[in-house]
Amino acid sequence: MSLDAAPESLLAVCRLTDLVPERGAAALVDGEQVALFRMVDDEVLAVQQLDPYSGANVMSRGIVGTRGEAWTVASPMYKQVFDLRTGECLDTQGREPRRLRTWPVRCRDGVVLLARGPREG
Amino acid sequence: MPQEKDRPEEIDVQDQTPPDPADTTADRPRRLVVVGAGMVAHRLVEALLQRDTTGAFTVTVLGEEEHPPYDRVGLTSFFAGRDAEQLALGDPALWDDDRVDLVLGSRVTGLDRAARTVTTATGQVHRYDELVLATGSSAFVPPVAGADLPGVFVYRTLDDVARLQRWVRDRAEQHDRPLRGAVVGGGLLGLEAAGALQSMGVHSTVVEFAPRLMAVQVDEAGGHALQRIITRLGIEVRTSTATTAITAGPDGAVAAMTFSDGSSTDVDVVVVAAGIRPRDELARAAGLAVGPRGGLVVDDACRSEDPHVSAVGEVACIRGATLGLVAPGYTMAEILTDRLLGGQATFPGADTSTKLKLLGVDVASFGDAFAATPGALEVVYADPAAGVYKKLVLSDDAEVLLGGILVGDASAYASLRPMVGRRLGVDPAAFLLPEGAAAGPAGLELPDEAVVCSCNNVTAGAVRCAVSEQGACDLAAVKGCTRAGTSCGSCLPSVKKLMTTELEKSGLTVSRALCEHFEQTRAELFEIVRVTRLTTFSEIISRHGRGRGCDICKPVVASVLASLGGGHILAGEQAALQDTNDHVMANLQKDGSYSVVPRIPGGEVTAEGLIAIGEVARDFGLYTKITGGQRIDLFGVRLEQLPAVWRRLVAAGFESGHAYGKSLRTVKSCVGSTWCRYGVQDSVGLAVALELRYRGLRSPHKLKLGVSGCARECAEARGKDVGVIATEQGWNLYVGGNGGATPRHAQLLAADLDNDTLVRTVDRFLMYYVRTADRLQRTAAWLEELDGGLDHVREVVVEDALGIGADLEQAMAAHVDGYADEWAAVLADPEQLRKFTAFVNAPDHVDESLQYVPERGQIRPATPSERTGGAVLIAGAELEVRR
């Protein structure tokens, strides 16, 4: 799905300033929990809030970092590390690989917009 | 498997005639019977089972003591809390081998060489094809009147030291005053015993017949240096003195000693350590030749005149002498193993080098320590003020090292001992001067055949080979490959140096990098941040790392900044570095809710305090549980409820308990002398003071402390990183304990400290740990990894050998002065409170995925099947909250 192709599907979630750089926050989108992360360059990335390994809604509370070129978040529960752009699990801590859903995000006029139809990461 | 007593099935009654010599080539395994289960017997069995790949032998080990082979050399560490299990030698799986039978509590009383049998005190008969006597020695008790009185002990076995400890404890309780003791014998063992008595708070006198201490190992000047140091430690020394009588008091127990000069002294306990005698009675009774000073006479193959009887260790008289050290015993065990398996090894002569630490004083003696070689030269360095005496013995051309004596500072021992018999190639003074002694002069390279570990006869070449050919790339792997440093450990600095050099040569470097973003270790990062005074992660990573960090390095930098007094842990950029627990100052639970633990210093809490906590738990519907650290954990708090819960707790006078941090957790205490009938010091008072002092201190891992008010140790302080146990005189300080998956008992760092000295020592210890430990390394692992271990830490924090004591204390003082309750600060900061929302776009919405069911009158998270099965659910607590 392309953002420009379907602008009507964008949902305003919060202001950019509601988010702390390199930290996550949870948002409710159509009853589903989404974890938003604000990067140092003010880009915002979104993945599912549900940690696929623990089953708890905690991904937004993980530590943000980098692995090589990839932006990552580490689950605060059992420390699996995920690529924030692709949702791919980069460090499974010995478990079978599981992905996070990702959402395209755009910022306009200081407002964080999330594409409604979830894209499989 | 170890057996408690002889097993009846061991009796071999069918086969009591000597086997036909032609039979020995038969297929059945030959029976090896080892009499004695000490250190050398253990080494023999271990080596034989390892190398006997064809099943040539079955082995029966008959031990007189009730314990499997243990580290007799380390016997004194019993007083620092090492029990029989911790002193046990090697892998206990050795005794599970089908080929070996270890029979304990079994004293052999008869040897019938014609029938090839031995008989035990209980009448069991064991037939042998090969017999090894490894009976060791017994303590020699001089024929002095009263040497058999209650309160007079020898110092040889675990049972001996356990009895000694029990006696001292009981007498101290009866007399209610410090005890006085005496040690007969000023040799190695006597000084060990004096140290043991001192560690139990007994004021003691060492009585030595010879004109100096440790006459066997050190020369006159060395002996006097040692005496000066030991006297300074508060132990009285009387040399050239014979004990003429030991006399009893009215209760029949030892009460006084009289000496050859007519003087006498009052004593409550006496330890006799006047030498050892080989346990050769079996050999004598069997008509075998014994040496002039005892011991079964054996040849260089360890065989006696009876080809089926051998001897190893202290009971063997080899080349005309018995040897009271473990290293030559181990060599004999290796020789005999080789011979039993058909080899031709011969005894190369004994290395009588010794390095030990007595009462914290280094003493080492090696090679030709007494300069007996014709024309030998002596180079001496002595500093009586510092309590140091060092001597090197050199060949007449001053080129070849022959031996030496080191008293007070034996750090050069590891580099010097392997050089015995070799050209030094550098100025000998370089080894003797205080600086650089430990590492040895730069550029010194050991030849491959130089023995580095004399306990296990490991050469420098073997260590290099372990690295270059067997792929060992850390100390543990080198130890595993070569056994170097696995006995006394004194060679470990040399082994480590050899290993590192070899790794560098082969182009291998061991990565000590924290993560992909920092090449430094945590300790190195700590120093960088301390020296550069950088205060933000961005600056630190851009100057000293790469990328933007990760869940490994971010919390480490956050912890380092916090330890260095970087202000509130959530201030500015630091907030983004914290793990979720530190970020919201609570403990994440499996369902995504948090638990909250208010600080209860020393476990002391008022009724009002308990009521306030109870009311919070009730009003928020929390699950409550008492923790092991004597406080109360409140579970099931939602992220957005944390500030409201803490507002109530802070109003009731509570503050953060830091249960979420890699920081000081609790100081557990027993009730102590204020209430307890047995308490000797105010343990709660001290625990509260320590907890208030160190609260909030960020460290490489969590830190737990404990304070017990008497030796009964009800606070389990020795299971803590820092454990304090009351004595009549003050406090004993233990360090490096923990519970968890690998429980460790803390070891004694310093004894009988007053309150101020205790606090100063703990200040230094904790700050040294905070500065130098690795990430997530608790104090036990840190002590183990650190070069020099506990001794090194003692030198740094007790003796201030590095001269950083004041700096460490100052750093701790800054922490104490800078402490403020983290939670109170957050409650006062609207910016900080913003993050305590479930959803950034729906602040009033409650996370409905948090569901609970009742259990035993409280809540617990619903299981997945309960969620889908529609069990009775409690969706959080929606009770009215008083603000």
PDB file of N, CA, C and O in Angstrom, chain B residues 461-487:
ATOM      1  N   GLY B 461      55.441 -23.913  27.800  1.00  0.00           N
ATOM      2  CA  GLY B 461      55.137 -24.457  26.480  1.00  0.00           C
ATOM      3  C   GLY B 461      53.743 -25.051  26.421  1.00  0.00           C
ATOM      4  O   GLY B 461      53.021 -24.900  25.427  1.00  0.00           O
ATOM      5  N   ALA B 462      53.332 -25.741  27.500  1.00  0.00           N
ATOM      6  CA  ALA B 462      52.010 -26.363  27.515  1.00  0.00           C
ATOM      7  C   ALA B 462      50.909 -25.303  27.482  1.00  0.00           C
ATOM      8  O   ALA B 462      49.879 -25.471  26.826  1.00  0.00           O
ATOM      9  N   VAL B 463      51.153 -24.174  28.183  1.00  0.00           N
ATOM     10  CA  VAL B 463      50.169 -23.088  28.165  1.00  0.00           C
ATOM     11  C   VAL B 463      50.088 -22.490  26.756  1.00  0.00           C
ATOM     12  O   VAL B 463      49.005 -22.269  26.216  1.00  0.00           O
ATOM     13  N   ARG B 464      51.262 -22.268  26.145  1.00  0.00           N
ATOM     14  CA  ARG B 464      51.271 -21.711  24.783  1.00  0.00           C
ATOM     15  C   ARG B 464      50.554 -22.645  23.821  1.00  0.00           C
ATOM     16  O   ARG B 464      49.787 -22.218  22.961  1.00  0.00           O
ATOM     17  N   CYS B 465      50.812 -23.950  23.985  1.00  0.00           N
ATOM     18  CA  CYS B 465      50.214 -24.948  23.100  1.00  0.00           C
ATOM     19  C   CYS B 465      48.684 -24.955  23.263  1.00  0.00           C
ATOM     20  O   CYS B 465      47.944 -25.081  22.283  1.00  0.00           O
ATOM     21  N   ALA B 466      48.218 -24.791  24.520  1.00  0.00           N
ATOM     22  CA  ALA B 466      46.771 -24.777  24.760  1.00  0.00           C
ATOM     23  C   ALA B 466      46.124 -23.648  23.970  1.00  0.00           C
ATOM     24  O   ALA B 466      45.023 -23.787  23.445  1.00  0.00           O
ATOM     25  N   VAL B 467      46.843 -22.526  23.861  1.00  0.00           N
ATOM     26  CA  VAL B 467      46.301 -21.378  23.143  1.00  0.00           C
ATOM     27  C   VAL B 467      46.430 -21.570  21.638  1.00  0.00           C
ATOM     28  O   VAL B 467      45.460 -21.452  20.888  1.00  0.00           O
ATOM     29  N   SER B 468      47.646 -21.938  21.195  1.00  0.00           N
ATOM     30  CA  SER B 468      47.893 -21.933  19.755  1.00  0.00           C
ATOM     31  C   SER B 468      47.322 -23.162  19.068  1.00  0.00           C
ATOM     32  O   SER B 468      46.909 -23.094  17.914  1.00  0.00           O
ATOM     33  N   GLU B 469      47.293 -24.306  19.777  1.00  0.00           N
ATOM     34  CA  GLU B 469      46.851 -25.512  19.080  1.00  0.00           C
ATOM     35  C   GLU B 469      45.511 -26.049  19.555  1.00  0.00           C
ATOM     36  O   GLU B 469      44.795 -26.688  18.803  1.00  0.00           O
ATOM     37  N   GLN B 470      45.187 -25.803  20.835  1.00  0.00           N
ATOM     38  CA  GLN B 470      43.916 -26.344  21.327  1.00  0.00           C
ATOM     39  C   GLN B 470      42.813 -25.297  21.337  1.00  0.00           C
ATOM     40  O   GLN B 470      41.700 -25.574  21.768  1.00  0.00           O
ATOM     41  N   GLY B 471      43.171 -24.090  20.915  1.00  0.00           N
ATOM     42  CA  GLY B 471      42.138 -23.065  20.728  1.00  0.00           C
ATOM     43  C   GLY B 471      41.610 -22.435  21.999  1.00  0.00           C
ATOM     44  O   GLY B 471      40.551 -21.823  22.003  1.00  0.00           O
ATOM     45  N   ALA B 472      42.353 -22.591  23.101  1.00  0.00           N
ATOM     46  CA  ALA B 472      41.897 -21.949  24.334  1.00  0.00           C
ATOM     47  C   ALA B 472      42.096 -20.445  24.212  1.00  0.00           C
ATOM     48  O   ALA B 472      43.177 -19.999  23.848  1.00  0.00           O
ATOM     49  N   CYS B 473      41.056 -19.676  24.469  1.00  0.00           N
ATOM     50  CA  CYS B 473      41.237 -18.233  24.329  1.00  0.00           C
ATOM     51  C   CYS B 473      40.817 -17.472  25.574  1.00  0.00           C
ATOM     52  O   CYS B 473      40.713 -16.254  25.563  1.00  0.00           O
ATOM     53  N   ASP B 474      40.573 -18.169  26.662  1.00  0.00           N
ATOM     54  CA  ASP B 474      40.436 -17.458  27.932  1.00  0.00           C
ATOM     55  C   ASP B 474      41.032 -18.308  29.051  1.00  0.00           C
ATOM     56  O   ASP B 474      41.392 -19.463  28.834  1.00  0.00           O
ATOM     57  N   LEU B 475      41.139 -17.687  30.213  1.00  0.00           N
ATOM     58  CA  LEU B 475      41.813 -18.347  31.316  1.00  0.00           C
ATOM     59  C   LEU B 475      41.130 -19.668  31.686  1.00  0.00           C
ATOM     60  O   LEU B 475      41.784 -20.673  31.955  1.00  0.00           O
ATOM     61  N   ALA B 476      39.811 -19.666  31.648  1.00  0.00           N
ATOM     62  CA  ALA B 476      39.070 -20.881  32.012  1.00  0.00           C
ATOM     63  C   ALA B 476      39.430 -22.017  31.060  1.00  0.00           C
ATOM     64  O   ALA B 476      39.628 -23.162  31.483  1.00  0.00           O
ATOM     65  N   ALA B 477      39.534 -21.711  29.770  1.00  0.00           N
ATOM     66  CA  ALA B 477      39.847 -22.748  28.797  1.00  0.00           C
ATOM     67  C   ALA B 477      41.274 -23.245  28.975  1.00  0.00           C
ATOM     68  O   ALA B 477      41.546 -24.448  28.878  1.00  0.00           O
ATOM     69  N   VAL B 478      42.199 -22.325  29.265  1.00  0.00           N
ATOM     70  CA  VAL B 478      43.584 -22.734  29.486  1.00  0.00           C
ATOM     71  C   VAL B 478      43.676 -23.629  30.722  1.00  0.00           C
ATOM     72  O   VAL B 478      44.349 -24.650  30.729  1.00  0.00           O
ATOM     73  N   LYS B 479      42.938 -23.256  31.755  1.00  0.00           N
ATOM     74  CA  LYS B 479      42.904 -24.080  32.970  1.00  0.00           C
ATOM     75  C   LYS B 479      42.393 -25.481  32.632  1.00  0.00           C
ATOM     76  O   LYS B 479      42.925 -26.486  33.086  1.00  0.00           O
ATOM     77  N   GLY B 480      41.334 -25.523  31.836  1.00  0.00           N
ATOM     78  CA  GLY B 480      40.718 -26.802  31.476  1.00  0.00           C
ATOM     79  C   GLY B 480      41.675 -27.677  30.676  1.00  0.00           C
ATOM     80  O   GLY B 480      41.755 -28.878  30.899  1.00  0.00           O
ATOM     81  N   CYS B 481      42.421 -27.070  29.739  1.00  0.00           N
ATOM     82  CA  CYS B 481      43.332 -27.831  28.884  1.00  0.00           C
ATOM     83  C   CYS B 481      44.543 -28.323  29.648  1.00  0.00           C
ATOM     84  O   CYS B 481      45.033 -29.416  29.410  1.00  0.00           O
ATOM     85  N   THR B 482      45.087 -27.485  30.535  1.00  0.00           N
ATOM     86  CA  THR B 482      46.407 -27.775  31.095  1.00  0.00           C
ATOM     87  C   THR B 482      46.386 -28.088  32.587  1.00  0.00           C
ATOM     88  O   THR B 482      47.357 -28.584  33.114  1.00  0.00           O
ATOM     89  N   ARG B 483      45.330 -27.744  33.274  1.00  0.00           N
ATOM     90  CA  ARG B 483      45.228 -27.817  34.731  1.00  0.00           C
ATOM     91  C   ARG B 483      46.088 -26.763  35.411  1.00  0.00           C
ATOM     92  O   ARG B 483      46.184 -26.742  36.647  1.00  0.00           O
ATOM     93  N   ALA B 484      46.734 -25.900  34.657  1.00  0.00           N
ATOM     94  CA  ALA B 484      47.565 -24.863  35.268  1.00  0.00           C
ATOM     95  C   ALA B 484      46.702 -23.967  36.140  1.00  0.00           C
ATOM     96  O   ALA B 484      45.605 -23.578  35.744  1.00  0.00           O
ATOM     97  N   GLY B 485      47.189 -23.679  37.323  1.00  0.00           N
ATOM     98  CA  GLY B 485      46.488 -22.736  38.194  1.00  0.00           C
ATOM     99  C   GLY B 485      45.250 -23.295  38.853  1.00  0.00           C
ATOM    100  O   GLY B 485      44.484 -22.552  39.457  1.00  0.00           O
ATOM    101  N   THR B 486      45.041 -24.623  38.758  1.00  0.00           N
ATOM    102  CA  THR B 486      43.809 -25.169  39.337  1.00  0.00           C
ATOM    103  C   THR B 486      44.001 -25.603  40.788  1.00  0.00           C
ATOM    104  O   THR B 486      43.045 -25.980  41.436  1.00  0.00           O
ATOM    105  N   SER B 487      45.258 -25.592  41.293  1.00  0.00           N
ATOM    106  CA  SER B 487      45.438 -25.997  42.696  1.00  0.00           C
ATOM    107  C   SER B 487      45.592 -24.775  43.591  1.00  0.00           C
ATOM    108  O   SER B 487      44.624 -24.308  44.156  1.00  0.00           O
TER     109      SER B 487
END
